[in-house]
PDB file of C-alpha atoms in Angstrom:
ATOM      1  CA  MET A 568      60.984 -27.942   1.848  1.00 50.00           C
ATOM      2  CA  LYS A 569      59.796 -29.979   4.543  1.00 54.00           C
ATOM      3  CA  ASN A 570      59.979 -33.591   3.823  1.00 57.00           C
ATOM      4  CA  MET A 571      56.681 -34.926   3.026  1.00 77.00           C
ATOM      5  CA  ASN A 572      55.596 -38.203   3.498  1.00 84.00           C
ATOM      6  CA  ILE A 573      51.846 -37.564   1.384  1.00 90.00           C
ATOM      7  CA  ASP A 574      49.365 -40.718   0.212  1.00 88.00           C
ATOM      8  CA  PHE A 575      48.021 -40.145  -3.285  1.00 90.00           C
ATOM      9  CA  THR A 576      46.468 -42.733  -3.298  1.00 88.00           C
ATOM     10  CA  LYS A 577      43.490 -42.534  -1.103  1.00 86.00           C
ATOM     11  CA  MET A 578      41.739 -40.384  -4.101  1.00 85.00           C
ATOM     12  CA  ASN A 579      43.060 -42.171  -6.978  1.00 89.00           C
ATOM     13  CA  GLY A 580      46.474 -40.469  -7.449  1.00 93.00           C
ATOM     14  CA  LEU A 581      45.105 -36.610  -6.187  1.00 95.00           C
ATOM     15  CA  ILE A 582      45.105 -35.047  -2.800  1.00 95.00           C
ATOM     16  CA  PRO A 583      43.687 -31.440  -1.640  1.00 96.00           C
ATOM     17  CA  ALA A 584      46.589 -27.989  -1.756  1.00 97.00           C
ATOM     18  CA  ILE A 585      45.035 -25.046   1.035  1.00 98.00           C
ATOM     19  CA  VAL A 586      46.045 -22.159  -0.322  1.00 98.00           C
ATOM     20  CA  GLN A 587      46.495 -19.560   2.716  1.00 97.00           C
ATOM     21  CA  ASP A 588      48.438 -16.011   2.122  1.00 96.00           C
ATOM     22  CA  ALA A 589      51.730 -16.428   3.198  1.00 93.00           C
ATOM     23  CA  LEU A 590      51.566 -13.050   4.219  1.00 91.00           C
ATOM     24  CA  SER A 591      47.769 -12.292   5.251  1.00 92.00           C
ATOM     25  CA  GLY A 592      46.728 -15.463   7.054  1.00 92.00           C
ATOM     26  CA  LYS A 593      43.780 -16.141   4.843  1.00 94.00           C
ATOM     27  CA  VAL A 594      42.620 -18.569   3.174  1.00 97.00           C
ATOM     28  CA  LEU A 595      42.206 -17.971  -0.829  1.00 97.00           C
ATOM     29  CA  MET A 596      41.397 -21.197  -2.893  1.00 97.00           C
ATOM     30  CA  GLN A 597      41.185 -25.185  -2.510  1.00 97.00           C
ATOM     31  CA  GLY A 598      42.902 -27.050  -5.601  1.00 96.00           C
ATOM     32  CA  PHE A 599      43.880 -31.191  -5.641  1.00 97.00           C
ATOM     33  CA  MET A 600      46.967 -31.541  -7.299  1.00 96.00           C
ATOM     34  CA  ASN A 601      49.346 -35.015  -8.397  1.00 95.00           C
ATOM     35  CA  ALA A 602      52.883 -36.116  -7.876  1.00 94.00           C
ATOM     36  CA  GLU A 603      53.405 -34.660 -11.042  1.00 96.00           C
ATOM     37  CA  ALA A 604      51.929 -30.724 -10.028  1.00 97.00           C
ATOM     38  CA  LEU A 605      53.381 -30.902  -6.751  1.00 96.00           C
ATOM     39  CA  ALA A 606      57.204 -31.058  -7.821  1.00 95.00           C
ATOM     40  CA  LYS A 607      56.667 -28.604 -10.972  1.00 97.00           C
ATOM     41  CA  THR A 608      55.076 -26.322  -8.191  1.00 97.00           C
ATOM     42  CA  GLN A 609      58.279 -27.208  -5.882  1.00 96.00           C
ATOM     43  CA  GLU A 610      60.733 -26.701  -9.825  1.00 97.00           C
ATOM     44  CA  THR A 611      58.686 -23.497 -11.139  1.00 97.00           C
ATOM     45  CA  GLY A 612      57.631 -21.466  -7.643  1.00 97.00           C
ATOM     46  CA  MET A 613      53.985 -20.602  -9.343  1.00 98.00           C
ATOM     47  CA  VAL A 614      52.308 -23.327  -7.634  1.00 98.00           C
ATOM     48  CA  THR A 615      50.078 -26.067  -9.576  1.00 98.00           C
ATOM     49  CA  PHE A 616      47.200 -27.939  -9.694  1.00 97.00           C
ATOM     50  CA  PHE A 617      46.116 -31.044 -11.597  1.00 97.00           C
ATOM     51  CA  SER A 618      42.554 -29.800 -13.605  1.00 95.00           C
ATOM     52  CA  ARG A 619      39.663 -32.785 -13.406  1.00 92.00           C
ATOM     53  CA  SER A 620      37.609 -31.159 -15.593  1.00 92.00           C
ATOM     54  CA  LYS A 621      40.558 -30.304 -18.633  1.00 92.00           C
ATOM     55  CA  ASP A 622      42.712 -33.309 -17.581  1.00 94.00           C
ATOM     56  CA  ARG A 623      46.323 -31.606 -17.022  1.00 96.00           C
ATOM     57  CA  LEU A 624      48.414 -29.632 -15.244  1.00 97.00           C
ATOM     58  CA  TRP A 625      47.051 -26.083 -15.221  1.00 96.00           C
ATOM     59  CA  THR A 626      49.004 -23.573 -13.835  1.00 97.00           C
ATOM     60  CA  LYS A 627      47.300 -21.199 -11.479  1.00 95.00           C
ATOM     61  CA  GLY A 628      47.768 -18.089 -13.124  1.00 95.00           C
ATOM     62  CA  GLU A 629      48.548 -19.001 -17.510  1.00 94.00           C
ATOM     63  CA  THR A 630      45.525 -17.687 -18.199  1.00 91.00           C
ATOM     64  CA  SER A 631      44.850 -14.214 -16.506  1.00 92.00           C
ATOM     65  CA  GLY A 632      48.927 -14.181 -14.689  1.00 94.00           C
ATOM     66  CA  ASN A 633      47.152 -13.840 -11.555  1.00 96.00           C
ATOM     67  CA  PHE A 634      50.427 -17.020 -10.721  1.00 97.00           C
ATOM     68  CA  MET A 635      51.059 -17.727  -6.773  1.00 97.00           C
ATOM     69  CA  GLU A 636      54.464 -17.176  -5.683  1.00 97.00           C
ATOM     70  CA  LEU A 637      55.324 -20.574  -3.608  1.00 97.00           C
ATOM     71  CA  VAL A 638      56.852 -19.720   0.435  1.00 96.00           C
ATOM     72  CA  SER A 639      55.858 -23.619   1.247  1.00 95.00           C
ATOM     73  CA  VAL A 640      54.546 -26.808   1.475  1.00 96.00           C
ATOM     74  CA  ALA A 641      53.684 -28.248   4.040  1.00 95.00           C
ATOM     75  CA  ALA A 642      50.824 -32.452   4.327  1.00 94.00           C
ATOM     76  CA  ASP A 643      49.901 -33.351   6.951  1.00 93.00           C
ATOM     77  CA  CYS A 644      48.995 -35.067  10.680  1.00 92.00           C
ATOM     78  CA  ASP A 645      47.783 -38.049   7.684  1.00 91.00           C
ATOM     79  CA  GLY A 646      49.104 -37.544   3.959  1.00 91.00           C
ATOM     80  CA  ASP A 647      46.390 -37.151   2.579  1.00 92.00           C
ATOM     81  CA  SER A 648      46.166 -32.753   2.427  1.00 94.00           C
ATOM     82  CA  ILE A 649      48.357 -30.294   2.043  1.00 96.00           C
ATOM     83  CA  LEU A 650      48.353 -26.463   2.595  1.00 97.00           C
ATOM     84  CA  ILE A 651      50.547 -23.922   0.228  1.00 97.00           C
ATOM     85  CA  LYS A 652      51.364 -20.952   1.722  1.00 96.00           C
ATOM     86  CA  ALA A 653      52.108 -18.414  -1.513  1.00 97.00           C
ATOM     87  CA  ASN A 654      52.095 -15.339  -2.179  1.00 96.00           C
ATOM     88  CA  PRO A 655      49.031 -14.541  -4.791  1.00 96.00           C
ATOM     89  CA  ARG A 656      49.459 -11.855  -7.804  1.00 95.00           C
ATOM     90  CA  GLY A 657      46.418 -10.804  -8.100  1.00 94.00           C
ATOM     91  CA  PRO A 658      42.618 -11.764  -7.905  1.00 95.00           C
ATOM     92  CA  VAL A 659      42.678 -15.188  -6.635  1.00 96.00           C
ATOM     93  CA  CYS A 660      38.540 -16.002  -7.495  1.00 95.00           C
ATOM     94  CA  HIS A 661      38.367 -16.474 -11.950  1.00 91.00           C
ATOM     95  CA  THR A 662      35.195 -14.223 -10.802  1.00 94.00           C
ATOM     96  CA  GLY A 663      38.030 -11.035 -10.166  1.00 94.00           C
ATOM     97  CA  ALA A 664      37.825 -11.890  -6.050  1.00 96.00           C
ATOM     98  CA  ASP A 665      40.081 -11.908  -4.219  1.00 96.00           C
ATOM     99  CA  THR A 666      39.458 -15.189  -2.426  1.00 96.00           C
ATOM    100  CA  CYS A 667      37.065 -17.991  -3.781  1.00 96.00           C
ATOM    101  CA  TRP A 668      34.727 -17.358  -0.848  1.00 96.00           C
ATOM    102  CA  ASP A 669      34.837 -13.611  -2.296  1.00 95.00           C
ATOM    103  CA  GLU A 670      36.171 -12.269   0.673  1.00 94.00           C
ATOM    104  CA  GLU A 671      38.583  -9.311   0.992  1.00 93.00           C
ATOM    105  CA  ASN A 672      42.389 -10.193   1.547  1.00 93.00           C
ATOM    106  CA  THR A 673      43.958  -6.636   1.649  1.00 89.00           C
ATOM    107  CA  SER A 674      46.017  -6.726   5.596  1.00 87.00           C
ATOM    108  CA  LYS A 675      49.002  -6.638   5.664  1.00 86.00           C
ATOM    109  CA  THR A 676      48.957  -6.932   9.067  1.00 88.00           C
ATOM    110  CA  GLY A 677      50.556 -10.454   9.081  1.00 86.00           C
ATOM    111  CA  PHE A 678      54.278  -8.632   8.363  1.00 90.00           C
ATOM    112  CA  ILE A 679      54.070  -7.713  11.627  1.00 94.00           C
ATOM    113  CA  ASP A 680      55.206 -11.439  12.734  1.00 91.00           C
ATOM    114  CA  GLN A 681      57.769 -11.403  10.165  1.00 90.00           C
ATOM    115  CA  LEU A 682      59.261  -7.924  11.389  1.00 96.00           C
ATOM    116  CA  ARG A 683      59.362  -9.369  14.697  1.00 96.00           C
ATOM    117  CA  ALA A 684      61.088 -12.463  13.662  1.00 95.00           C
ATOM    118  CA  ILE A 685      64.039 -10.059  11.583  1.00 96.00           C
ATOM    119  CA  ILE A 686      64.102  -8.186  14.768  1.00 98.00           C
ATOM    120  CA  LYS A 687      64.544 -11.412  16.949  1.00 97.00           C
ATOM    121  CA  ASP A 688      68.049 -12.817  14.754  1.00 97.00           C
ATOM    122  CA  ARG A 689      68.905  -9.558  14.846  1.00 97.00           C
ATOM    123  CA  LYS A 690      68.900  -9.343  17.939  1.00 97.00           C
ATOM    124  CA  ASN A 691      70.253 -12.629  18.352  1.00 97.00           C
ATOM    125  CA  ASN A 692      72.822 -13.028  15.207  1.00 96.00           C
ATOM    126  CA  PRO A 693      74.642  -9.889  15.572  1.00 95.00           C
ATOM    127  CA  SER A 694      75.578  -7.536  12.465  1.00 94.00           C
ATOM    128  CA  ASP A 695      78.186  -4.411  12.286  1.00 92.00           C
ATOM    129  CA  LYS A 696      76.637  -3.455   9.474  1.00 93.00           C
ATOM    130  CA  SER A 697      72.666  -4.278  11.345  1.00 97.00           C
ATOM    131  CA  TYR A 698      70.578  -0.747  12.760  1.00 97.00           C
ATOM    132  CA  THR A 699      68.493  -3.064  14.786  1.00 97.00           C
ATOM    133  CA  ALA A 700      72.317  -5.030  16.538  1.00 97.00           C
ATOM    134  CA  SER A 701      73.465  -1.679  16.508  1.00 97.00           C
ATOM    135  CA  LEU A 702      70.180  -0.983  18.743  1.00 97.00           C
ATOM    136  CA  PHE A 703      70.410  -4.128  20.635  1.00 97.00           C
ATOM    137  CA  ALA A 704      74.054  -3.456  21.351  1.00 96.00           C
ATOM    138  CA  LYS A 705      73.420   0.344  22.654  1.00 97.00           C
ATOM    139  CA  GLY A 706      71.009  -0.898  26.084  1.00 97.00           C
ATOM    140  CA  ILE A 707      67.387  -0.919  26.639  1.00 97.00           C
ATOM    141  CA  ASN A 708      68.141   3.175  27.551  1.00 97.00           C
ATOM    142  CA  LYS A 709      68.840   4.004  23.695  1.00 97.00           C
ATOM    143  CA  ILE A 710      65.953   1.926  22.840  1.00 98.00           C
ATOM    144  CA  ALA A 711      63.879   3.124  25.206  1.00 98.00           C
ATOM    145  CA  GLN A 712      64.959   6.675  23.932  1.00 97.00           C
ATOM    146  CA  LYS A 713      64.883   6.619  20.623  1.00 97.00           C
ATOM    147  CA  VAL A 714      60.439   5.333  21.552  1.00 98.00           C
ATOM    148  CA  GLY A 715      60.386   8.650  23.310  1.00 97.00           C
ATOM    149  CA  GLU A 716      61.583  10.929  19.956  1.00 97.00           C
ATOM    150  CA  GLU A 717      59.858   8.953  17.282  1.00 97.00           C
ATOM    151  CA  ALA A 718      56.310   9.652  19.615  1.00 97.00           C
ATOM    152  CA  VAL A 719      57.041  13.279  19.702  1.00 97.00           C
ATOM    153  CA  GLU A 720      57.692  13.212  16.440  1.00 97.00           C
ATOM    154  CA  ILE A 721      54.509  10.663  15.329  1.00 97.00           C
ATOM    155  CA  VAL A 722      52.983  13.848  17.462  1.00 97.00           C
ATOM    156  CA  ILE A 723      54.716  16.300  15.491  1.00 96.00           C
ATOM    157  CA  GLU A 724      53.403  14.789  12.858  1.00 96.00           C
ATOM    158  CA  ALA A 725      49.591  14.779  13.681  1.00 97.00           C
ATOM    159  CA  LYS A 726      49.378  18.145  13.840  1.00 95.00           C
ATOM    160  CA  ASP A 727      49.806  18.874  10.117  1.00 95.00           C
ATOM    161  CA  ASP A 728      47.947  17.182   7.215  1.00 94.00           C
ATOM    162  CA  ASN A 729      51.523  15.431   5.498  1.00 96.00           C
ATOM    163  CA  LYS A 730      50.273  11.765   5.596  1.00 97.00           C
ATOM    164  CA  GLU A 731      52.916   9.977   3.768  1.00 97.00           C
ATOM    165  CA  LEU A 732      55.741  12.079   6.788  1.00 97.00           C
ATOM    166  CA  PHE A 733      52.325  10.532   9.478  1.00 97.00           C
ATOM    167  CA  LEU A 734      52.456   7.590   8.390  1.00 97.00           C
ATOM    168  CA  GLY A 735      56.511   6.996   8.227  1.00 97.00           C
ATOM    169  CA  GLU A 736      56.191   8.340  11.643  1.00 97.00           C
ATOM    170  CA  ALA A 737      54.075   5.559  12.489  1.00 97.00           C
ATOM    171  CA  ALA A 738      56.286   3.311  11.071  1.00 98.00           C
ATOM    172  CA  ASP A 739      58.863   4.408  12.849  1.00 98.00           C
ATOM    173  CA  LEU A 740      57.770   4.138  16.266  1.00 98.00           C
ATOM    174  CA  PHE A 741      55.945   1.214  15.856  1.00 98.00           C
ATOM    175  CA  PHE A 742      59.435  -0.636  14.683  1.00 98.00           C
ATOM    176  CA  HIS A 743      61.536   0.640  17.619  1.00 98.00           C
ATOM    177  CA  TYR A 744      58.230  -0.210  19.468  1.00 98.00           C
ATOM    178  CA  LEU A 745      58.588  -3.630  18.792  1.00 98.00           C
ATOM    179  CA  VAL A 746      62.754  -3.468  19.215  1.00 98.00           C
ATOM    180  CA  LEU A 747      61.395  -2.266  22.506  1.00 98.00           C
ATOM    181  CA  LEU A 748      59.537  -5.387  23.306  1.00 98.00           C
ATOM    182  CA  GLU A 749      61.620  -7.576  22.423  1.00 98.00           C
ATOM    183  CA  ALA A 750      64.847  -6.159  23.762  1.00 98.00           C
ATOM    184  CA  LYS A 751      62.723  -6.401  27.337  1.00 97.00           C
ATOM    185  CA  GLY A 752      61.831  -9.534  26.232  1.00 97.00           C
ATOM    186  CA  TYR A 753      58.140  -9.676  25.390  1.00 97.00           C
ATOM    187  CA  GLU A 754      56.324 -10.716  22.699  1.00 96.00           C
ATOM    188  CA  LEU A 755      53.638  -8.054  21.033  1.00 96.00           C
ATOM    189  CA  ASP A 756      50.786 -11.096  21.852  1.00 95.00           C
ATOM    190  CA  GLU A 757      51.330 -10.577  25.439  1.00 97.00           C
ATOM    191  CA  VAL A 758      49.779  -6.590  24.640  1.00 96.00           C
ATOM    192  CA  MET A 759      46.874  -8.463  23.048  1.00 95.00           C
ATOM    193  CA  GLU A 760      46.472 -10.881  25.763  1.00 95.00           C
ATOM    194  CA  VAL A 761      45.548  -7.315  27.522  1.00 96.00           C
ATOM    195  CA  LEU A 762      43.919  -5.663  24.940  1.00 95.00           C
ATOM    196  CA  MET A 763      41.394  -8.682  24.888  1.00 94.00           C
ATOM    197  CA  GLN A 764      40.928  -8.835  27.833  1.00 94.00           C
ATOM    198  CA  ARG A 765      40.475  -4.909  28.424  1.00 94.00           C
ATOM    199  CA  HIS A 766      38.032  -5.656  25.330  1.00 92.00           C
ATOM    200  CA  LYS A 767      35.839  -8.804  28.165  1.00 86.00           C
ATOM    201  CA  LYS A 768      35.359  -6.108  30.846  1.00 73.00           C
TER     202      LYS A 768
END
């Protein structure tokens, strides 16, 4: 966790704590923390608030079992609110909804950025035990060849009706495509920009 200068005096010892899904990026809920709640969150790894109605510390999920596992915490520029990134173990809202704004939180596409970071790290910090690093070591031609091979394999699976095999090949193709982008020194956001420009036409 980064060193944070948090001012708990502005709201009589409490600060707003916004919780965001670390994987999907979806805003899940907002609660309040005092210094003790923040300390307990960091010590236990489970997001804990100060409940104004109960007048005590309250760990999210202590009754329902739907805990929120802490990933990171950061203070805003004024030091009077914090952003918590967490992995929810179930629905967040007491109504049973995924979020306190009754939004679905099912997307896993946020993992793409995590995967891209891992791929970049394998390129910059190669290991003999890493398959990804071995691809970079073999050069652009080998990586491009792997993308071509995976593309053929997904076409073959597309003609059948085996979901597990098709999704497996789709994952293989997408992974090697991300490796190819990294090898070329291009970002996925640049590809997204091309798609966005096409969408505007």
